[in-house]
Coordinates of C-alpha atoms in Angstrom, one line a residue:
Chain A
X12 CA -28.4 13.6 -57.9
X13 CA -31.6 13.7 -55.9
X14 CA -35.0 13.8 -57.4
X15 CA -37.3 16.8 -58.1
X16 CA -40.8 16.5 -56.5
X17 CA -43.9 18.1 -58.1
X18 CA -46.9 18.4 -55.8
X19 CA -50.0 17.6 -57.7
X20 CA -52.8 20.1 -57.2
X21 CA -56.3 18.9 -57.4
X22 CA -59.7 20.1 -56.2
X23 CA -63.2 18.9 -56.3
X24 CA -62.3 15.9 -58.4
X25 CA -60.1 17.6 -61.0
X26 CA -56.4 17.9 -61.4
X27 CA -55.6 21.6 -61.9
X28 CA -53.8 22.7 -65.1
X29 CA -50.9 24.1 -63.1
X30 CA -49.9 20.6 -62.1
X31 CA -49.1 19.8 -65.8
X32 CA -47.1 23.1 -66.1
X33 CA -45.1 22.1 -63.0
X34 CA -44.4 18.6 -64.4
X35 CA -43.2 20.3 -67.6
X36 CA -40.8 22.5 -65.6
X37 CA -39.9 19.5 -63.3
X38 CA -38.8 17.5 -66.3
X39 CA -36.8 20.3 -67.8
X40 CA -34.9 20.9 -64.6
X41 CA -34.4 17.2 -64.0
X42 CA -32.9 16.8 -67.5
X43 CA -30.6 19.8 -66.8
X44 CA -29.4 18.2 -63.6
X45 CA -29.2 14.7 -64.8
X46 CA -31.8 13.5 -62.4
X47 CA -35.4 12.4 -62.4
X48 CA -38.8 13.9 -61.3
X49 CA -41.8 12.5 -59.6
X50 CA -45.4 13.6 -59.2
X51 CA -46.5 13.6 -55.5
X52 CA -50.2 12.9 -55.2
X53 CA -52.0 13.3 -51.8
X54 CA -55.7 12.6 -51.6
X55 CA -58.5 10.1 -51.2
X56 CA -59.8 7.9 -54.0
X57 CA -57.3 9.3 -56.4
X58 CA -56.5 6.2 -58.4
X59 CA -57.6 7.7 -61.7
X60 CA -55.5 10.7 -61.1
X61 CA -52.5 8.5 -60.5
X62 CA -53.1 6.7 -63.8
X63 CA -53.3 10.0 -65.7
X64 CA -50.2 11.3 -64.0
X65 CA -48.2 8.2 -64.8
X66 CA -48.6 9.0 -68.5
X67 CA -46.7 12.3 -67.9
X68 CA -44.2 11.5 -65.1
X69 CA -41.7 8.6 -64.7
X70 CA -42.9 8.1 -61.1
X71 CA -46.0 8.9 -59.1
X72 CA -45.9 8.7 -55.3
X73 CA -49.3 8.4 -53.9
X74 CA -50.5 8.8 -50.3
X75 CA -54.1 7.7 -49.9
X76 CA -55.9 8.9 -46.8
X77 CA -59.5 10.0 -46.3
X78 CA -58.2 12.9 -44.3
X79 CA -56.5 14.2 -47.4
X80 CA -59.8 14.4 -49.4
X81 CA -59.8 18.2 -49.1
X82 CA -56.7 20.3 -48.8
X83 CA -55.6 21.1 -45.2
X84 CA -52.2 22.7 -44.9
X85 CA -51.4 21.0 -41.6
X86 CA -52.1 17.4 -42.9
X87 CA -50.4 18.1 -46.3
X88 CA -47.4 19.4 -44.4
X89 CA -47.2 16.4 -42.1
X90 CA -47.4 14.1 -45.1
X91 CA -44.9 16.0 -47.2
X92 CA -42.3 16.3 -44.5
X93 CA -42.4 12.6 -44.0
X94 CA -42.0 12.0 -47.7
X95 CA -39.2 14.5 -47.9
X96 CA -37.3 12.9 -45.0
X97 CA -37.6 9.5 -46.7
X98 CA -36.7 10.5 -50.3
X99 CA -34.6 13.7 -49.7
X100 CA -35.6 15.4 -52.9
X101 CA -33.4 18.4 -54.0
X102 CA -36.4 20.5 -55.0
X103 CA -40.1 20.5 -54.3
X104 CA -42.3 22.4 -56.8
X105 CA -45.8 23.5 -55.9
X106 CA -48.2 26.0 -57.3
X107 CA -48.2 29.7 -56.4
X108 CA -51.9 29.2 -55.8
X109 CA -54.3 29.2 -52.9
X110 CA -52.9 25.7 -52.0
X111 CA -49.1 26.5 -52.4
X112 CA -49.4 29.9 -50.7
X113 CA -51.0 28.2 -47.6
X114 CA -48.4 25.4 -47.4
X115 CA -45.0 26.3 -48.9
X116 CA -43.9 29.0 -46.3
X117 CA -44.6 26.8 -43.2
X118 CA -43.1 23.7 -44.8
X119 CA -40.0 25.7 -45.8
X120 CA -39.6 26.8 -42.2
X121 CA -40.1 23.3 -40.8
X122 CA -37.6 21.6 -43.3
X123 CA -35.2 24.5 -43.3
X124 CA -35.4 24.6 -47.1
X125 CA -35.1 28.0 -48.6
X126 CA -38.2 29.1 -50.5
X127 CA -38.7 31.0 -53.7
X128 CA -42.3 32.0 -54.3
X129 CA -44.2 33.0 -57.5
X130 CA -41.3 32.0 -59.8
X131 CA -41.4 32.7 -63.5
X132 CA -38.0 31.1 -64.1
X133 CA -36.0 28.5 -62.2
X134 CA -32.5 27.0 -62.8
X135 CA -29.7 25.4 -60.9
X136 CA -26.2 26.8 -60.8
X137 CA -24.3 23.8 -59.6
X138 CA -26.5 22.5 -56.7
X139 CA -27.7 26.0 -55.9
X140 CA -31.2 27.2 -57.0
X141 CA -31.7 30.5 -58.8
X142 CA -35.2 31.9 -59.4
X143 CA -36.6 34.7 -61.6
X144 CA -39.4 36.6 -60.0
X145 CA -41.6 39.4 -61.4
X146 CA -41.7 42.3 -58.8
X147 CA -43.0 45.8 -58.5
X148 CA -46.3 45.0 -60.2
X149 CA -44.6 43.3 -63.1
X150 CA -42.4 46.3 -64.0
X151 CA -39.2 44.6 -63.1
X152 CA -37.8 41.0 -63.0
X153 CA -35.5 40.0 -60.2
X154 CA -32.9 37.3 -60.4
X155 CA -32.7 35.7 -56.9
X156 CA -30.1 33.4 -55.5
X157 CA -31.1 31.1 -52.7
X158 CA -28.5 30.0 -50.1
X159 CA -26.8 26.7 -50.4
X160 CA -29.0 23.9 -49.1
X161 CA -29.7 20.2 -49.6
X162 CA -33.2 21.0 -50.5
X163 CA -35.4 23.8 -51.9
X164 CA -39.0 24.7 -52.3
X165 CA -40.4 26.8 -55.1
X166 CA -43.9 28.0 -55.9
X167 CA -44.6 28.4 -59.6
X168 CA -46.7 31.2 -61.2
X169 CA -49.6 29.7 -63.2
X170 CA -49.7 30.0 -66.9
X171 CA -45.9 30.6 -67.4
X172 CA -44.5 27.2 -68.1
X173 CA -45.5 24.8 -71.0
X174 CA -47.5 21.8 -69.7
X175 CA -46.1 18.3 -69.8
X176 CA -47.8 16.3 -72.5
X177 CA -48.7 12.7 -72.3
X178 CA -45.6 10.6 -73.0
X179 CA -45.1 7.2 -74.6
X180 CA -43.6 5.5 -71.6
X181 CA -45.8 4.9 -68.6
X182 CA -44.3 5.8 -65.2
X183 CA -44.6 3.6 -62.1
X184 CA -47.1 4.2 -59.4
X185 CA -45.7 3.9 -55.9
X186 CA -48.2 3.7 -53.0
X187 CA -46.8 5.2 -49.8
X188 CA -48.4 4.5 -46.4
X189 CA -50.0 7.6 -44.8
X190 CA -48.1 9.1 -41.9
X191 CA -51.3 10.8 -40.6
X192 CA -53.0 9.9 -37.4
X193 CA -56.5 11.2 -38.0
X194 CA -57.7 14.8 -38.4
X195 CA -56.4 17.8 -36.5
X196 CA -58.7 20.0 -34.6
X197 CA -56.8 23.3 -34.9
X198 CA -57.6 23.6 -38.6
X199 CA -60.7 22.1 -40.2
X200 CA -62.1 22.2 -43.7
X201 CA -65.8 22.7 -43.7
X202 CA -67.1 23.3 -47.2
X203 CA -66.6 25.0 -50.6
X204 CA -68.6 28.1 -51.2
X205 CA -69.5 29.2 -54.8
X206 CA -71.6 32.3 -55.3
X207 CA -74.4 31.9 -57.9
X208 CA -74.4 34.2 -60.9
X209 CA -77.2 36.7 -60.5
X210 CA -76.6 39.0 -63.5
X211 CA -75.1 38.5 -67.0
X212 CA -72.5 35.6 -67.3
X213 CA -69.3 37.3 -68.4
X214 CA -67.9 34.0 -69.6
X215 CA -70.6 33.9 -72.3
X216 CA -70.2 37.5 -73.6
X217 CA -68.8 38.1 -77.1
X218 CA -67.7 41.6 -76.3
X219 CA -66.4 42.6 -72.8
X220 CA -66.0 46.2 -71.7
X221 CA -63.6 45.5 -68.8
X222 CA -62.7 48.3 -66.4
X223 CA -59.9 48.6 -63.8
X224 CA -58.9 50.8 -61.0
X225 CA -57.7 53.4 -63.5
X226 CA -61.3 54.5 -64.1
X227 CA -61.0 56.4 -60.8
X228 CA -64.4 55.7 -59.2
X229 CA -67.8 54.1 -59.4
X230 CA -69.3 57.3 -60.8
X231 CA -68.0 56.4 -64.2
X232 CA -69.6 53.0 -64.3
X233 CA -72.8 54.3 -66.0
X234 CA -70.7 55.6 -68.9
X235 CA -69.3 52.1 -69.5
X236 CA -72.7 50.6 -69.2
X237 CA -74.0 52.8 -71.9
X238 CA -71.0 51.9 -74.1
X239 CA -71.6 48.2 -73.4
X240 CA -75.2 48.7 -74.6
X241 CA -74.1 50.4 -77.8
X242 CA -71.7 47.6 -78.6
X243 CA -73.9 44.8 -77.5
X244 CA -71.4 43.9 -74.9
X245 CA -71.2 43.1 -71.2
X246 CA -69.3 44.9 -68.4
X247 CA -66.5 43.0 -66.6
X248 CA -63.6 44.3 -64.4
X249 CA -60.3 43.6 -62.7
X250 CA -59.9 42.8 -59.0
X251 CA -59.5 46.3 -57.5
X252 CA -62.9 47.3 -58.9
X253 CA -64.5 44.4 -56.9
X254 CA -62.4 45.1 -53.8
X255 CA -63.8 48.6 -53.8
X256 CA -67.3 47.4 -54.4
X257 CA -67.7 49.3 -57.6
X258 CA -69.0 46.1 -59.3
X259 CA -70.0 42.7 -57.9
X260 CA -67.6 39.7 -57.7
X261 CA -69.3 37.8 -60.5
X262 CA -67.9 40.5 -62.9
X263 CA -64.3 39.8 -62.1
X264 CA -61.9 38.5 -64.7
X265 CA -58.9 36.9 -63.1
X266 CA -57.4 33.8 -61.5
X267 CA -59.7 34.3 -58.4
X268 CA -62.6 35.3 -60.7
X269 CA -63.6 34.1 -64.2
X270 CA -61.6 33.1 -67.2
X271 CA -63.0 34.7 -70.4
X272 CA -62.4 34.4 -74.2
X273 CA -64.6 36.9 -75.9
X274 CA -64.2 38.1 -79.5
X275 CA -63.3 41.5 -78.3
X276 CA -61.9 42.4 -74.9
X277 CA -61.7 46.2 -74.3
X278 CA -59.5 46.8 -71.2
X279 CA -59.9 50.3 -69.8
X280 CA -57.7 51.5 -66.9
X281 CA -56.4 48.0 -66.3
X282 CA -52.7 47.8 -65.6
X283 CA -52.4 44.1 -66.5
X284 CA -51.3 42.2 -63.4
X285 CA -50.6 38.6 -64.3
X286 CA -53.6 37.4 -62.3
X287 CA -55.8 39.3 -64.7
X288 CA -53.9 38.7 -67.9
X289 CA -53.8 34.9 -67.4
X290 CA -57.6 34.9 -67.4
X291 CA -58.2 37.0 -70.6
X292 CA -55.2 36.4 -72.9
X293 CA -57.2 33.9 -74.8
X294 CA -59.5 36.6 -76.1
X295 CA -59.5 36.9 -80.0
X296 CA -58.8 40.7 -80.0
X297 CA -57.6 42.7 -77.0
X298 CA -57.7 46.4 -77.0
X299 CA -56.2 48.4 -74.1
X300 CA -56.8 52.0 -73.1
X301 CA -54.4 53.2 -70.4
X302 CA -52.6 56.4 -69.7
X303 CA -49.4 54.7 -68.5
X304 CA -47.5 53.7 -71.7
X305 CA -45.5 51.2 -69.6
X306 CA -48.5 49.4 -68.2
X307 CA -48.0 45.6 -68.7
X308 CA -51.4 45.4 -70.4
X309 CA -49.9 46.7 -73.6
X310 CA -47.7 43.6 -73.7
X311 CA -50.7 41.4 -74.1
X312 CA -53.1 43.7 -76.1
X313 CA -53.3 43.6 -79.9
X314 CA -54.2 47.3 -80.1
X315 CA -53.5 50.1 -77.6
X316 CA -54.5 53.6 -76.9
X317 CA -52.2 55.6 -74.5
X318 CA -54.6 58.3 -73.2
X319 CA -56.9 59.1 -70.3
X320 CA -60.1 57.1 -70.9
X321 CA -62.1 60.3 -70.4
X322 CA -60.7 61.6 -73.6
X323 CA -61.7 58.5 -75.6
X324 CA -64.7 56.7 -74.1
X325 CA -67.3 59.5 -74.4
X326 CA -66.3 60.0 -78.0
X327 CA -66.6 56.2 -78.6
X328 CA -69.9 56.1 -76.9
X329 CA -71.3 58.9 -79.1
X330 CA -69.9 57.3 -82.3
X331 CA -71.4 53.9 -81.5
X332 CA -74.9 55.2 -80.5
X333 CA -76.3 54.1 -83.8
X334 CA -75.0 50.5 -83.4
X335 CA -77.7 49.5 -80.9
Chain B
X1 CA -59.6 40.0 -28.2
X2 CA -56.0 41.3 -28.7
X3 CA -54.8 41.5 -32.3
X4 CA -51.4 42.2 -33.7
X5 CA -51.2 43.4 -37.3
X6 CA -47.8 43.3 -39.2
X7 CA -47.5 46.0 -41.8
X8 CA -45.1 47.2 -44.4
X9 CA -44.3 50.5 -46.1
X10 CA -43.9 50.1 -49.8
X11 CA -43.2 52.3 -52.8
X12 CA -46.0 52.9 -55.2
X13 CA -44.9 51.9 -58.7
X14 CA -48.1 51.4 -60.7
X15 CA -48.0 54.7 -62.6
X16 CA -44.5 55.7 -61.9
X17 CA -41.5 55.8 -64.2
X18 CA -39.1 53.1 -63.1
X19 CA -35.3 53.4 -63.1
X20 CA -32.8 50.8 -62.0
X21 CA -30.1 51.6 -59.4
X22 CA -26.4 51.7 -60.6
X23 CA -25.6 48.5 -58.7
X24 CA -28.4 46.8 -60.6
X25 CA -29.9 45.2 -57.5
X26 CA -33.0 47.3 -57.0
X27 CA -35.1 50.1 -58.6
X28 CA -34.4 53.8 -57.7
X29 CA -36.8 54.8 -55.1
X30 CA -36.1 58.5 -54.5
X31 CA -38.7 59.6 -57.0
X32 CA -41.4 57.3 -55.7
X33 CA -44.3 57.9 -53.3
X34 CA -44.4 55.5 -50.4
X35 CA -47.6 54.2 -48.7
X36 CA -49.0 51.5 -46.5
X37 CA -49.1 48.2 -48.4
X38 CA -52.6 47.8 -49.8
X39 CA -53.2 44.3 -48.3
X40 CA -52.0 45.6 -44.9
X41 CA -54.5 48.4 -45.0
X42 CA -57.3 45.8 -45.2
X43 CA -55.7 43.8 -42.4
X44 CA -55.6 46.8 -40.1
X45 CA -59.2 47.7 -40.9
X46 CA -60.3 44.1 -40.3
X47 CA -58.5 44.2 -36.9
X48 CA -60.3 47.4 -35.9
X49 CA -63.7 46.0 -37.0
X50 CA -63.0 42.8 -34.9
X51 CA -62.0 45.0 -32.0
X52 CA -65.2 47.0 -32.3
X53 CA -67.2 43.7 -32.2
X54 CA -65.3 41.7 -29.6
X55 CA -63.3 44.4 -27.7
X56 CA -59.6 44.2 -27.0
X57 CA -56.6 46.0 -28.3
X58 CA -55.0 46.4 -31.8
X59 CA -51.2 46.7 -32.0
X60 CA -49.5 47.3 -35.3
X61 CA -45.9 46.3 -35.9
X62 CA -43.5 47.2 -38.7
X63 CA -39.9 46.5 -39.5
X64 CA -38.0 49.3 -41.1
X65 CA -36.1 52.5 -41.0
X66 CA -37.3 55.8 -39.5
X67 CA -39.5 56.6 -42.5
X68 CA -41.7 53.6 -41.8
X69 CA -43.2 55.6 -38.9
X70 CA -45.5 57.3 -41.3
X71 CA -47.4 54.1 -42.1
X72 CA -47.7 53.3 -38.4
X73 CA -49.3 56.8 -37.9
X74 CA -51.7 55.9 -40.7
X75 CA -52.6 52.6 -39.0
X76 CA -53.2 54.5 -35.6
X77 CA -55.4 56.9 -37.4
X78 CA -57.4 53.9 -38.8
X79 CA -58.1 52.9 -35.2
X80 CA -55.2 50.8 -34.0
X81 CA -54.3 51.5 -30.3
X82 CA -50.6 51.4 -30.3
X83 CA -47.7 50.8 -32.6
X84 CA -44.2 49.3 -32.6
X85 CA -41.4 50.0 -35.1
X86 CA -38.6 47.6 -35.1
X87 CA -35.5 49.4 -36.3
X88 CA -33.8 47.4 -39.0
X89 CA -32.8 47.9 -42.6
X90 CA -35.5 46.9 -45.1
X91 CA -35.0 43.4 -46.3
X92 CA -36.7 41.3 -49.0
X93 CA -35.9 38.0 -47.2
X94 CA -39.3 36.8 -46.1
X95 CA -37.9 34.2 -43.7
X96 CA -35.8 36.8 -41.9
X97 CA -38.8 39.2 -41.6
X98 CA -40.9 36.3 -40.2
X99 CA -38.1 35.4 -37.7
X100 CA -37.9 39.0 -36.4
X101 CA -41.7 39.2 -36.1
X102 CA -41.8 35.9 -34.3
X103 CA -39.3 37.2 -31.8
X104 CA -41.3 40.4 -31.3
X105 CA -44.7 38.7 -30.8
X106 CA -43.9 35.5 -29.0
X107 CA -45.0 35.2 -25.4
X108 CA -47.5 38.0 -25.8
X109 CA -51.2 37.1 -25.5
X110 CA -52.5 37.8 -29.0
X111 CA -55.6 36.0 -30.1
X112 CA -55.0 36.9 -33.7
X113 CA -52.0 38.0 -35.7
X114 CA -52.9 39.4 -39.1
X115 CA -50.7 40.2 -42.1
X116 CA -51.5 41.1 -45.6
X117 CA -51.5 38.2 -48.1
X118 CA -48.4 39.8 -49.7
X119 CA -46.6 43.0 -50.3
X120 CA -47.2 45.1 -53.4
X121 CA -43.5 45.6 -54.0
X122 CA -41.8 42.2 -53.9
X123 CA -44.9 40.0 -53.5
X124 CA -43.2 37.0 -51.7
X125 CA -46.5 36.2 -49.9
X126 CA -44.5 34.3 -47.4
X127 CA -44.2 36.1 -44.1
X128 CA -47.6 35.4 -42.4
X129 CA -47.6 31.6 -43.0
X130 CA -43.9 31.3 -42.0
X131 CA -44.6 33.4 -38.9
X132 CA -47.3 31.0 -37.9
X133 CA -44.9 28.0 -38.2
X134 CA -42.3 29.8 -36.2
X135 CA -44.8 30.6 -33.4
X136 CA -46.3 27.1 -33.6
X137 CA -49.7 28.6 -34.4
X138 CA -52.3 27.4 -37.0
X139 CA -52.8 29.7 -39.9
X140 CA -55.1 30.5 -42.8
X141 CA -54.0 32.5 -45.8
X142 CA -55.9 34.6 -48.4
X143 CA -58.7 35.2 -45.9
X144 CA -61.8 37.0 -47.2
X145 CA -64.1 36.7 -44.2
X146 CA -63.7 36.2 -40.4
X147 CA -66.1 35.3 -37.7
X148 CA -65.0 34.5 -34.1
X149 CA -66.9 32.3 -31.8
X150 CA -65.9 30.0 -28.8
X151 CA -62.1 30.4 -29.3
X152 CA -62.3 29.6 -33.0
X153 CA -62.3 31.7 -36.1
X154 CA -64.5 30.7 -39.0
X155 CA -62.8 32.0 -42.0
X156 CA -63.3 32.0 -45.7
X157 CA -60.2 31.5 -48.0
X158 CA -60.2 32.7 -51.5
X159 CA -59.5 29.9 -54.0
X160 CA -59.2 30.1 -57.8
X161 CA -62.2 30.4 -60.2
X162 CA -64.5 32.4 -57.9
X163 CA -64.7 29.6 -55.3
X164 CA -64.0 30.0 -51.6
X165 CA -63.5 27.5 -48.8
X166 CA -64.9 27.7 -45.3
X167 CA -62.5 26.7 -42.6
X168 CA -62.4 26.6 -38.8
X169 CA -59.1 27.7 -37.2
X170 CA -58.5 27.5 -33.5
X171 CA -57.2 30.7 -31.8
X172 CA -54.6 32.0 -31.4
X173 CA -53.9 31.9 -35.1
X174 CA -52.2 33.8 -37.9
X175 CA -54.4 35.0 -40.7
X176 CA -53.2 36.6 -44.0
X177 CA -55.8 39.0 -45.2
X178 CA -56.9 39.4 -48.8
X179 CA -57.9 42.7 -50.3
X180 CA -61.7 43.4 -50.5
X181 CA -62.4 41.6 -47.1
X182 CA -63.9 44.9 -45.8
X183 CA -64.8 48.3 -46.9
X184 CA -61.9 50.7 -46.3
X185 CA -62.9 53.7 -44.2
X186 CA -62.0 57.3 -45.0
X187 CA -59.3 58.5 -42.6
X188 CA -60.0 62.0 -41.5
X189 CA -57.4 64.7 -40.8
X190 CA -58.5 64.8 -37.2
X191 CA -58.0 61.1 -36.9
X192 CA -54.5 61.6 -38.2
X193 CA -53.8 64.4 -35.7
X194 CA -55.2 62.2 -32.9
X195 CA -52.9 59.4 -34.0
X196 CA -49.9 61.5 -33.3
X197 CA -50.8 61.3 -29.6
X198 CA -51.0 57.5 -29.5
X199 CA -48.0 55.4 -28.4
X200 CA -45.4 54.4 -30.9
X201 CA -42.6 52.4 -29.5
X202 CA -39.3 52.1 -31.3
X203 CA -37.1 49.1 -30.6
X204 CA -33.9 47.7 -31.9
X205 CA -33.2 44.1 -32.8
X206 CA -31.1 43.5 -29.6
X207 CA -33.9 45.0 -27.5
X208 CA -36.3 42.3 -28.6
X209 CA -33.7 39.7 -28.2
X210 CA -33.1 39.0 -31.9
X211 CA -29.5 37.8 -32.4
X212 CA -29.7 35.4 -35.3
X213 CA -26.8 35.8 -37.8
X214 CA -28.0 33.0 -40.0
X215 CA -27.3 33.7 -43.7
X216 CA -30.2 35.0 -45.8
X217 CA -32.3 32.5 -47.6
X218 CA -32.7 34.7 -50.6
X219 CA -30.6 37.5 -52.1
X220 CA -31.3 39.6 -55.2
X221 CA -28.4 39.4 -57.7
X222 CA -29.9 41.7 -60.3
X223 CA -33.1 43.4 -61.4
X224 CA -33.9 44.0 -65.1
X225 CA -36.8 45.2 -67.2
X226 CA -38.8 42.3 -68.5
X227 CA -38.0 41.4 -72.1
X228 CA -40.4 43.3 -74.3
X229 CA -42.2 40.7 -76.4
X230 CA -44.7 41.7 -78.9
X231 CA -46.3 45.0 -78.1
X232 CA -49.7 46.3 -78.9
X233 CA -50.1 48.4 -82.1
X234 CA -50.6 51.8 -80.6
X235 CA -53.4 53.9 -82.3
X236 CA -52.3 57.5 -82.6
X237 CA -54.0 60.8 -83.4
X238 CA -56.6 63.1 -81.9
X239 CA -59.3 61.3 -79.8
X240 CA -61.7 61.5 -82.8
X241 CA -59.1 59.9 -85.1
X242 CA -58.2 57.2 -82.5
X243 CA -61.9 56.4 -81.9
X244 CA -62.4 56.3 -85.7
X245 CA -59.7 53.6 -86.0
X246 CA -61.1 51.9 -82.9
X247 CA -64.6 51.6 -84.2
X248 CA -63.3 50.0 -87.4
X249 CA -61.4 47.4 -85.4
X250 CA -64.3 46.6 -83.2
X251 CA -66.7 46.4 -86.1
X252 CA -64.4 44.0 -88.0
X253 CA -63.5 41.8 -85.0
X254 CA -66.9 41.5 -83.3
X255 CA -68.2 39.7 -86.4

């Protein structure tokens, strides 16, 4: 049986957590299939990464090339297709992330490997890959069969699988020569952009009053600001609120925003998409207010109120006036 | 600058009661409201903004049954110049969709092809980038900002943790558009009425020369409700009673 490849995700000098989750899944699938798994590390000056990965994977394949310093889908694709042709893995795992989403679909077309994206479950039935995906905004799970193929690609949802811990045996590090012949001019990385925080830092708040699309419009923001003042808390939000410019980006809790762990997280009108939940489920106490009793947020909250926020928040605001 | 935007009509499920079809392969859709995929709305708006800046034409394409026409009308009302509907049953196979779109767009002189990052319903997030590969064009996904100069697009991609990356992509290219890239514009009734007069072409798969009978990459065997793990303790009573319980909890937990 052929190997399972796990594409290591790293950025700005750090291996991203999702890598360890994929190694955990890779090991589990490899055990089921009676095969082995390998971490695939592409980058420049990544020796220390290779050492770390060797404590968690039986094999680390490394391609060192200065052109792989920052992610570029074209260069990654060229490198991976050459490694795939050489080793013929039965499955390549990568993150359902900014990296994997930019790379997996085009590589899948080039290799003619069927692709399952954003997987929350994966298994083999014989040599055929089956995936579980969460669809319709998390309301339904779908079991998907992929067509028969000698190889598959799957992108993995962050925060779903248990990370691979450091093992006792150290894996081997195999240096592969780079198939790249310089940069490409059709797609060039220029720089990272990080917006400075101009207001309150939501990652430092002990109480977050977090609002979602369900609050209906920006005209309600002052109500939540007053409530935040009463509770000694800070306002944060989910993605649609930022998309609509009701609050600035620095207030966003989510995979593409900030990860928070306050003592109390009050989620109001937030449905609970996984991108949001992943970044707040470490909060000590989560309280959700939503009028949809089936909203996924109630699956992560400790306490819930099924009602329109307009029936609850004004009363809460009055009752907590004296707390200031 | 000529821009093609690929769009999808999707059912809105956020606040709807969901039921599963008898065959177990999809949800029931007859009780649901359909609309233009949120991401695609931002892509159409972005194309119209680029057109206003650099001139040219915006063409919207969709694949789907007769009902999909309503989202094309919406795109025309948002400022697209003409629309094409490719008659085909809805499919959740992203590779097939990309192949049909590649067949429909190849050989035409588009400077940019835009799609949404993903669809609200099945969320494969696959079509735009696969389409680029099929057409042999460079791509950038999860795009939050576009500037065009000298045959190149300077684009920002959204990464994790509030970070973005700035890239340069040579045109023609395929970009997948992230929500929030622009400010949606209110679509007036008169714009919708005007849109009815704009050209909407309807073509079949044979007409565009799509003949592939390759097996689907992915098929749904079954859909099911996610297992309910632990659920929140729901506070019950009048708003006053609920708030009474709530304040006690907050007082205790905030320390």
